[in-house]
Structures are given as C-alpha cells and as structure tokens.
C-alpha cells in the first residue's frame, strides 16, 4: 500500500512541476522527509485509517480489503481503476452506486526555503487551480517485458511479438475491463467509453466517464511525479513503516527524522549521492549540474586526445611491422529488439 501512501503525501511536497521532485533535493540528493509537510501527511492518513477502518485492514489485508468496499461494508476507498470493473460484478453491492474522482489536492504545501507549510500562492503553487488547490499526480510506473540477453535472435523476436500481441488493443482491452487482472488503462484506446460499454459494463451513473476523465487529467498534469531511482522500493517501504509507527503512537517528529535517515541510508547502499544524483536528475527531466557537465567535458577532452594518439600510433605500427592490421571492434553492436 506504500504507493497509495505516497499518492496522498505528494500534494504537500511537490507544487512546482515534475522537475521539482519530492523524495530528494535534486541539487544535493539529500532526503526530504524530516519536515512538517511529511509529518502532516502521515498524521492525516493515520487519522483517516484510525477513524474509518483500522490498521489491520490496511496492513494485513492489503488488496483483499477491496472486498469490504464491493460488498458495501466500506463507504470510501482509495484504489486503482480495477474497482470500476469489480463494481459491475453480480455479487457487487455498489453496482450503480459507485462514484470515482481523482485523489485530493492541498491548499498548503511545503516551502523549501522557509522549511514550513505555507498556503498556496502563484509563486509557490504555479499549477494550482482557481480555488488555490495544488494537485500532484503520483505516477506509479508500469509493467515491462524483459528478455534474456542469451536467447537467440529468433527467440527474442518470438517473445517481442508475443508481448506486442498481449499489449495490443484487441487483447489488452479485455484485460483492462477485467478487474481481476490488475491492468489499468495504458493505451489511448482504453480511454474510450465505447470500449467499456461494449464489454458489457452497463453504466447508468457516468462512472466510466469519471474514470476516463480522472486518468486523462492525471496523464496531462504538469505536476506529475516521475522521479524513479535505484532503491525506490526500499524508500516506499520506509514510508510505509513510518506510517505504522505513527499509528502505534510513536512521536511524529522522531518518526520523520528516522524516515529521513533511512532514505539517506538507501542512497548510500545504492552507491552514494555522487552516483545517484545524475540518475535522479535525469528521471526528473533536469540537466546535469555544472560540476557533472564539467566532468563530462573533461572526459570528452581526454577521449579526444587518446583517440588522436591512437590514430598516430596506427601508421607507426604499420610501417614497423610492414604488414596490414585489422582494427577489431571493441564492442558487440548487437542490440536486443
């Protein structure tokens, strides 16, 4: 459930677009969890869970908790789009009663200069709506197809063709409208109401249109979260553990301080700031820092000088040995399909 947790904390932490990031400072790679915004988000979610359900449902049941919602035992639920298809099942209590909307935003966000929560203004929240609410979209990622590099080219093609077949519009639409597959809309054709109606989902309340609109708004957001990096799974788990500590009554300030330390430790275990900072900035769509660019430039100069020396050395070796030599390729140029 850590991705749901991050989805709800994100609007407090990211307000200036996808290049801002919210997990780490994109200039220093220092963790950004030891602050009142993250604490506010954790406390809010803890309160929602304590008053609405229980830690047990969140921590132990996981996705099985959606049965509470579909059976009518729960009135408000944060979930993937699968819940739409499940609501149309024959055993569903919520068929015709379901409403879908995007996750809430916030009127206050973390000011990284003042290091405190501040009310949104055009400078602090350039993407806020007319009501002064900052929405930030958590992009979980996606599914991928990986091929073993040791298989033959013909096997690679077979695997790639199979993936293209499964993910093509004809087959994938059947998986997307089936709430048991875990597949949510990932093609533009999946965002057409007709596809859902043709699948037999008799929608009389506009729920399908609500889902399509929510997904469309998310994909077009200028304040979407796209910062992924090595160790991301451990970082998500650290957030989840922090929430459990808050729900167990631990002092909030100590919890977020520990969370900050744990996430900094993840960076060190994954190779350190110097290694991960360029990767994080690249994921956010940011250019290299000045020192990174300088090191690249120096590397290019060294490469050019070394290349010139090699070029000069080749004719010398040729004349000394009086026989032709072939230059062998240093790298295998085969690329997986």
GROMACS .gro file of C-alpha atoms in nm:
model
  337
    1UNK     CA    1   0.000   0.000   0.000
    2UNK     CA    2   0.304   0.230   0.001
    3UNK     CA    3   0.215   0.380  -0.339
    4UNK     CA    4  -0.123   0.487  -0.207
    5UNK     CA    5   0.050   0.645   0.091
    6UNK     CA    6   0.287   0.839  -0.135
    7UNK     CA    7  -0.005   0.946  -0.355
    8UNK     CA    8  -0.168   1.116  -0.057
    9UNK     CA    9   0.151   1.282   0.074
   10UNK     CA   10   0.268   1.406  -0.267
   11UNK     CA   11   0.041   1.720  -0.291
   12UNK     CA   12   0.200   1.860   0.026
   13UNK     CA   13   0.554   1.817  -0.109
   14UNK     CA   14   0.550   1.886  -0.484
   15UNK     CA   15   0.395   2.202  -0.624
   16UNK     CA   16   0.629   2.337  -0.892
   17UNK     CA   17   0.607   2.065  -1.154
   18UNK     CA   18   0.763   1.731  -1.234
   19UNK     CA   19   1.121   1.862  -1.223
   20UNK     CA   20   1.088   1.960  -0.856
   21UNK     CA   21   1.078   1.609  -0.713
   22UNK     CA   22   0.966   1.534  -0.359
   23UNK     CA   23   1.178   1.245  -0.232
   24UNK     CA   24   1.519   1.412  -0.254
   25UNK     CA   25   1.663   1.756  -0.316
   26UNK     CA   26   1.762   1.742  -0.686
   27UNK     CA   27   2.062   1.965  -0.615
   28UNK     CA   28   2.214   1.775  -0.323
   29UNK     CA   29   2.040   1.435  -0.316
   30UNK     CA   30   1.952   1.492   0.049
   31UNK     CA   31   1.630   1.324   0.165
   32UNK     CA   32   1.324   1.549   0.205
   33UNK     CA   33   1.127   1.372   0.477
   34UNK     CA   34   1.227   1.546   0.801
   35UNK     CA   35   0.974   1.827   0.777
   36UNK     CA   36   0.626   1.924   0.889
   37UNK     CA   37   0.471   1.854   0.548
   38UNK     CA   38   0.553   1.482   0.553
   39UNK     CA   39   0.454   1.467   0.920
   40UNK     CA   40   0.124   1.640   0.840
   41UNK     CA   41   0.055   1.388   0.562
   42UNK     CA   42   0.136   1.088   0.781
   43UNK     CA   43  -0.079   1.220   1.065
   44UNK     CA   44  -0.369   1.288   0.829
   45UNK     CA   45  -0.358   0.937   0.679
   46UNK     CA   46  -0.320   0.783   1.025
   47UNK     CA   47  -0.629   0.971   1.138
   48UNK     CA   48  -0.827   0.861   0.832
   49UNK     CA   49  -0.735   0.497   0.887
   50UNK     CA   50  -0.800   0.508   1.262
   51UNK     CA   51  -1.144   0.664   1.226
   52UNK     CA   52  -1.251   0.491   0.907
   53UNK     CA   53  -1.121   0.136   0.935
   54UNK     CA   54  -0.821   0.001   1.120
   55UNK     CA   55  -0.451  -0.059   1.091
   56UNK     CA   56  -0.530  -0.428   1.044
   57UNK     CA   57  -0.728  -0.371   0.725
   58UNK     CA   58  -0.453  -0.151   0.577
   59UNK     CA   59  -0.152  -0.350   0.696
   60UNK     CA   60  -0.271  -0.711   0.682
   61UNK     CA   61  -0.548  -0.748   0.426
   62UNK     CA   62  -0.387  -0.535   0.157
   63UNK     CA   63  -0.580  -0.559  -0.168
   64UNK     CA   64  -0.822  -0.807  -0.011
   65UNK     CA   65  -0.964  -0.505   0.169
   66UNK     CA   66  -1.142  -0.408  -0.153
   67UNK     CA   67  -1.389  -0.686  -0.076
   68UNK     CA   68  -1.515  -0.467   0.209
   69UNK     CA   69  -1.593  -0.195  -0.041
   70UNK     CA   70  -1.750  -0.407  -0.313
   71UNK     CA   71  -1.969  -0.581  -0.053
   72UNK     CA   72  -2.094  -0.247   0.079
   73UNK     CA   73  -1.916  -0.258   0.418
   74UNK     CA   74  -1.699   0.043   0.335
   75UNK     CA   75  -1.813   0.380   0.200
   76UNK     CA   76  -1.488   0.538   0.081
   77UNK     CA   77  -1.192   0.357  -0.074
   78UNK     CA   78  -0.861   0.455  -0.235
   79UNK     CA   79  -0.781   0.207  -0.511
   80UNK     CA   80  -0.670   0.152  -0.866
   81UNK     CA   81  -0.914   0.163  -1.154
   82UNK     CA   82  -0.983  -0.210  -1.109
   83UNK     CA   83  -1.258  -0.121  -0.865
   84UNK     CA   84  -1.471   0.005  -1.154
   85UNK     CA   85  -1.495  -0.335  -1.323
   86UNK     CA   86  -1.540  -0.512  -0.990
   87UNK     CA   87  -1.834  -0.284  -0.910
   88UNK     CA   88  -2.025  -0.436  -1.207
   89UNK     CA   89  -1.989  -0.795  -1.083
   90UNK     CA   90  -2.303  -0.991  -0.999
   91UNK     CA   91  -2.214  -1.000  -0.628
   92UNK     CA   92  -2.138  -0.628  -0.604
   93UNK     CA   93  -2.341  -0.419  -0.363
   94UNK     CA   94  -2.212  -0.095  -0.515
   95UNK     CA   95  -2.326  -0.154  -0.872
   96UNK     CA   96  -2.487   0.172  -0.980
   97UNK     CA   97  -2.375   0.346  -0.660
   98UNK     CA   98  -2.004   0.397  -0.736
   99UNK     CA   99  -1.852   0.742  -0.778
  100UNK     CA  100  -1.494   0.798  -0.894
  101UNK     CA  101  -1.275   1.105  -0.861
  102UNK     CA  102  -0.907   1.190  -0.855
  103UNK     CA  103  -0.717   1.199  -0.527
  104UNK     CA  104  -0.744   1.522  -0.329
  105UNK     CA  105  -0.501   1.811  -0.352
  106UNK     CA  106  -0.390   2.057  -0.086
  107UNK     CA  107  -0.418   2.429  -0.019
  108UNK     CA  108  -0.092   2.421   0.178
  109UNK     CA  109   0.244   2.293   0.051
  110UNK     CA  110   0.599   2.271   0.182
  111UNK     CA  111   0.807   2.584   0.122
  112UNK     CA  112   1.163   2.451   0.092
  113UNK     CA  113   1.314   2.794   0.152
  114UNK     CA  114   1.123   2.869   0.472
  115UNK     CA  115   1.111   2.497   0.561
  116UNK     CA  116   0.747   2.507   0.663
  117UNK     CA  117   0.396   2.457   0.528
  118UNK     CA  118   0.262   2.764   0.352
  119UNK     CA  119  -0.069   2.850   0.189
  120UNK     CA  120  -0.057   2.823  -0.189
  121UNK     CA  121   0.014   3.133  -0.392
  122UNK     CA  122   0.102   3.174  -0.761
  123UNK     CA  123   0.475   3.164  -0.687
  124UNK     CA  124   0.468   2.863  -0.457
  125UNK     CA  125   0.198   2.672  -0.648
  126UNK     CA  126   0.214   2.775  -1.015
  127UNK     CA  127  -0.013   2.484  -1.115
  128UNK     CA  128  -0.284   2.536  -0.854
  129UNK     CA  129  -0.643   2.557  -0.973
  130UNK     CA  130  -0.877   2.856  -0.941
  131UNK     CA  131  -0.964   2.751  -0.586
  132UNK     CA  132  -0.598   2.762  -0.477
  133UNK     CA  133  -0.558   2.383  -0.458
  134UNK     CA  134  -0.237   2.213  -0.557
  135UNK     CA  135  -0.285   1.873  -0.720
  136UNK     CA  136   0.011   1.641  -0.768
  137UNK     CA  137  -0.016   1.313  -0.957
  138UNK     CA  138   0.169   1.003  -0.841
  139UNK     CA  139   0.281   0.803  -1.145
  140UNK     CA  140   0.338   0.454  -1.010
  141UNK     CA  141   0.528   0.335  -1.315
  142UNK     CA  142   0.412   0.041  -1.522
  143UNK     CA  143   0.466  -0.315  -1.629
  144UNK     CA  144   0.751  -0.421  -1.852
  145UNK     CA  145   0.867  -0.707  -2.074
  146UNK     CA  146   1.226  -0.820  -2.019
  147UNK     CA  147   1.411  -1.069  -2.237
  148UNK     CA  148   1.710  -1.283  -2.152
  149UNK     CA  149   2.011  -1.149  -2.342
  150UNK     CA  150   2.140  -1.501  -2.401
  151UNK     CA  151   1.846  -1.623  -2.608
  152UNK     CA  152   1.871  -1.643  -2.986
  153UNK     CA  153   1.751  -1.361  -3.213
  154UNK     CA  154   1.459  -1.576  -3.327
  155UNK     CA  155   1.357  -1.637  -2.967
  156UNK     CA  156   1.387  -1.265  -2.896
  157UNK     CA  157   1.153  -1.192  -3.185
  158UNK     CA  158   0.902  -1.451  -3.068
  159UNK     CA  159   0.897  -1.304  -2.718
  160UNK     CA  160   0.869  -0.949  -2.851
  161UNK     CA  161   0.588  -1.047  -3.088
  162UNK     CA  162   0.404  -1.214  -2.801
  163UNK     CA  163   0.436  -0.900  -2.588
  164UNK     CA  164   0.311  -0.684  -2.874
  165UNK     CA  165   0.016  -0.922  -2.919
  166UNK     CA  166  -0.081  -0.920  -2.549
  167UNK     CA  167  -0.041  -0.542  -2.517
  168UNK     CA  168  -0.212  -0.463  -2.847
  169UNK     CA  169  -0.556  -0.302  -2.844
  170UNK     CA  170  -0.752  -0.619  -2.925
  171UNK     CA  171  -0.625  -0.834  -2.637
  172UNK     CA  172  -0.538  -0.566  -2.382
  173UNK     CA  173  -0.887  -0.418  -2.377
  174UNK     CA  174  -1.020  -0.749  -2.242
  175UNK     CA  175  -0.765  -0.742  -1.959
  176UNK     CA  176  -0.825  -0.374  -1.876
  177UNK     CA  177  -1.201  -0.416  -1.832
  178UNK     CA  178  -1.149  -0.728  -1.618
  179UNK     CA  179  -1.099  -0.613  -1.259
  180UNK     CA  180  -0.909  -0.930  -1.163
  181UNK     CA  181  -0.607  -0.877  -1.393
  182UNK     CA  182  -0.452  -0.575  -1.225
  183UNK     CA  183  -0.425  -0.396  -1.560
  184UNK     CA  184  -0.540  -0.035  -1.576
  185UNK     CA  185  -0.580   0.177  -1.891
  186UNK     CA  186  -0.245   0.220  -2.065
  187UNK     CA  187  -0.346   0.290  -2.426
  188UNK     CA  188  -0.543   0.583  -2.565
  189UNK     CA  189  -0.796   0.334  -2.696
  190UNK     CA  190  -0.861   0.229  -2.334
  191UNK     CA  191  -0.988   0.579  -2.265
  192UNK     CA  192  -1.284   0.544  -2.498
  193UNK     CA  193  -1.619   0.493  -2.324
  194UNK     CA  194  -1.740   0.266  -2.604
  195UNK     CA  195  -1.475   0.003  -2.522
  196UNK     CA  196  -1.614  -0.033  -2.170
  197UNK     CA  197  -1.977  -0.037  -2.280
  198UNK     CA  198  -1.901  -0.298  -2.549
  199UNK     CA  199  -1.755  -0.518  -2.273
  200UNK     CA  200  -2.100  -0.534  -2.113
  201UNK     CA  201  -2.047  -0.280  -1.834
  202UNK     CA  202  -2.392  -0.123  -1.830
  203UNK     CA  203  -2.311   0.214  -1.677
  204UNK     CA  204  -2.611   0.429  -1.590
  205UNK     CA  205  -2.439   0.671  -1.348
  206UNK     CA  206  -2.149   0.808  -1.555
  207UNK     CA  207  -1.886   0.618  -1.356
  208UNK     CA  208  -1.693   0.509  -1.666
  209UNK     CA  209  -1.670   0.867  -1.787
  210UNK     CA  210  -1.547   0.971  -1.440
  211UNK     CA  211  -1.266   0.716  -1.453
  212UNK     CA  212  -1.166   0.817  -1.805
  213UNK     CA  213  -1.161   1.184  -1.705
  214UNK     CA  214  -0.954   1.115  -1.393
  215UNK     CA  215  -0.695   0.917  -1.589
  216UNK     CA  216  -0.685   1.176  -1.866
  217UNK     CA  217  -0.634   1.458  -1.616
  218UNK     CA  218  -0.353   1.264  -1.450
  219UNK     CA  219  -0.170   1.194  -1.775
  220UNK     CA  220  -0.189   1.559  -1.881
  221UNK     CA  221  -0.080   1.701  -1.544
  222UNK     CA  222   0.220   1.934  -1.536
  223UNK     CA  223   0.275   1.842  -1.171
  224UNK     CA  224   0.316   1.468  -1.212
  225UNK     CA  225   0.570   1.267  -1.013
  226UNK     CA  226   0.818   1.083  -1.237
  227UNK     CA  227   1.127   1.060  -1.015
  228UNK     CA  228   1.239   0.698  -1.001
  229UNK     CA  229   1.581   0.574  -0.894
  230UNK     CA  230   1.760   0.263  -0.760
  231UNK     CA  231   1.634   0.172  -0.414
  232UNK     CA  232   1.288   0.315  -0.483
  233UNK     CA  233   1.116   0.005  -0.344
  234UNK     CA  234   1.303   0.039  -0.013
  235UNK     CA  235   1.216   0.411   0.003
  236UNK     CA  236   0.847   0.331  -0.040
  237UNK     CA  237   0.871   0.067   0.230
  238UNK     CA  238   1.034   0.317   0.466
  239UNK     CA  239   0.734   0.549   0.422
  240UNK     CA  240   0.501   0.263   0.499
  241UNK     CA  241   0.695   0.167   0.812
  242UNK     CA  242   0.681   0.531   0.923
  243UNK     CA  243   0.302   0.531   0.894
  244UNK     CA  244   0.277   0.215   1.104
  245UNK     CA  245   0.493   0.381   1.373
  246UNK     CA  246   0.266   0.687   1.374
  247UNK     CA  247  -0.037   0.461   1.414
  248UNK     CA  248   0.137   0.284   1.702
  249UNK     CA  249   0.167   0.615   1.884
  250UNK     CA  250   0.533   0.699   1.821
  251UNK     CA  251   0.632   1.067   1.839
  252UNK     CA  252   0.581   1.210   1.492
  253UNK     CA  253   0.891   1.433   1.485
  254UNK     CA  254   1.111   1.136   1.569
  255UNK     CA  255   0.940   0.921   1.308
  256UNK     CA  256   1.002   1.163   1.019
  257UNK     CA  257   1.361   1.218   1.137
  258UNK     CA  258   1.417   0.841   1.129
  259UNK     CA  259   1.244   0.820   0.789
  260UNK     CA  260   1.481   1.085   0.656
  261UNK     CA  261   1.785   0.896   0.789
  262UNK     CA  262   1.660   0.565   0.647
  263UNK     CA  263   1.612   0.711   0.299
  264UNK     CA  264   1.957   0.871   0.307
  265UNK     CA  265   2.091   0.529   0.403
  266UNK     CA  266   1.921   0.375   0.099
  267UNK     CA  267   2.110   0.618  -0.124
  268UNK     CA  268   2.440   0.520   0.034
  269UNK     CA  269   2.364   0.149  -0.004
  270UNK     CA  270   2.278   0.202  -0.371
  271UNK     CA  271   2.612   0.364  -0.447
  272UNK     CA  272   2.603   0.708  -0.288
  273UNK     CA  273   2.490   1.056  -0.382
  274UNK     CA  274   2.752   1.110  -0.649
  275UNK     CA  275   2.629   0.805  -0.839
  276UNK     CA  276   2.254   0.853  -0.792
  277UNK     CA  277   2.221   1.230  -0.826
  278UNK     CA  278   2.269   1.228  -1.207
  279UNK     CA  279   2.018   0.942  -1.235
  280UNK     CA  280   1.761   1.122  -1.021
  281UNK     CA  281   1.801   1.448  -1.211
  282UNK     CA  282   1.769   1.265  -1.540
  283UNK     CA  283   1.450   1.094  -1.420
  284UNK     CA  284   1.307   1.434  -1.328
  285UNK     CA  285   1.399   1.576  -1.668
  286UNK     CA  286   1.671   1.803  -1.528
  287UNK     CA  287   2.007   1.873  -1.697
  288UNK     CA  288   2.334   1.773  -1.525
  289UNK     CA  289   2.468   2.007  -1.260
  290UNK     CA  290   2.761   2.230  -1.356
  291UNK     CA  291   3.020   2.004  -1.193
  292UNK     CA  292   2.870   1.700  -1.366
  293UNK     CA  293   2.883   1.876  -1.703
  294UNK     CA  294   3.244   1.980  -1.634
  295UNK     CA  295   3.346   1.624  -1.558
  296UNK     CA  296   3.179   1.511  -1.879
  297UNK     CA  297   3.364   1.779  -2.075
  298UNK     CA  298   3.698   1.677  -1.924
  299UNK     CA  299   3.621   1.316  -2.006
  300UNK     CA  300   3.544   1.411  -2.366
  301UNK     CA  301   3.873   1.601  -2.395
  302UNK     CA  302   4.067   1.306  -2.258
  303UNK     CA  303   3.886   1.078  -2.500
  304UNK     CA  304   3.967   1.301  -2.798
  305UNK     CA  305   4.335   1.324  -2.700
  306UNK     CA  306   4.355   0.949  -2.650
  307UNK     CA  307   4.185   0.898  -2.986
  308UNK     CA  308   4.444   1.119  -3.159
  309UNK     CA  309   4.729   0.925  -3.001
  310UNK     CA  310   4.577   0.600  -3.125
  311UNK     CA  311   4.539   0.740  -3.476
  312UNK     CA  312   4.904   0.848  -3.473
  313UNK     CA  313   5.019   0.515  -3.337
  314UNK     CA  314   4.846   0.303  -3.602
  315UNK     CA  315   5.059   0.412  -3.901
  316UNK     CA  316   5.374   0.382  -3.691
  317UNK     CA  317   5.296   0.022  -3.602
  318UNK     CA  318   5.202  -0.046  -3.962
  319UNK     CA  319   5.537   0.068  -4.103
  320UNK     CA  320   5.738  -0.102  -3.830
  321UNK     CA  321   5.583  -0.442  -3.892
  322UNK     CA  322   5.537  -0.400  -4.268
  323UNK     CA  323   5.205  -0.587  -4.257
  324UNK     CA  324   4.846  -0.475  -4.250
  325UNK     CA  325   4.647  -0.498  -3.933
  326UNK     CA  326   4.275  -0.508  -3.888
  327UNK     CA  327   4.108  -0.297  -3.620
  328UNK     CA  328   3.875  -0.519  -3.422
  329UNK     CA  329   3.550  -0.387  -3.287
  330UNK     CA  330   3.569  -0.326  -2.913
  331UNK     CA  331   3.200  -0.380  -2.854
  332UNK     CA  332   2.939  -0.616  -2.984
  333UNK     CA  333   2.695  -0.396  -3.176
  334UNK     CA  334   2.400  -0.634  -3.148
  335UNK     CA  335   2.102  -0.473  -2.973
  336UNK     CA  336   1.803  -0.664  -2.842
  337UNK     CA  337   1.480  -0.596  -3.029
   0.00000   0.00000   0.00000
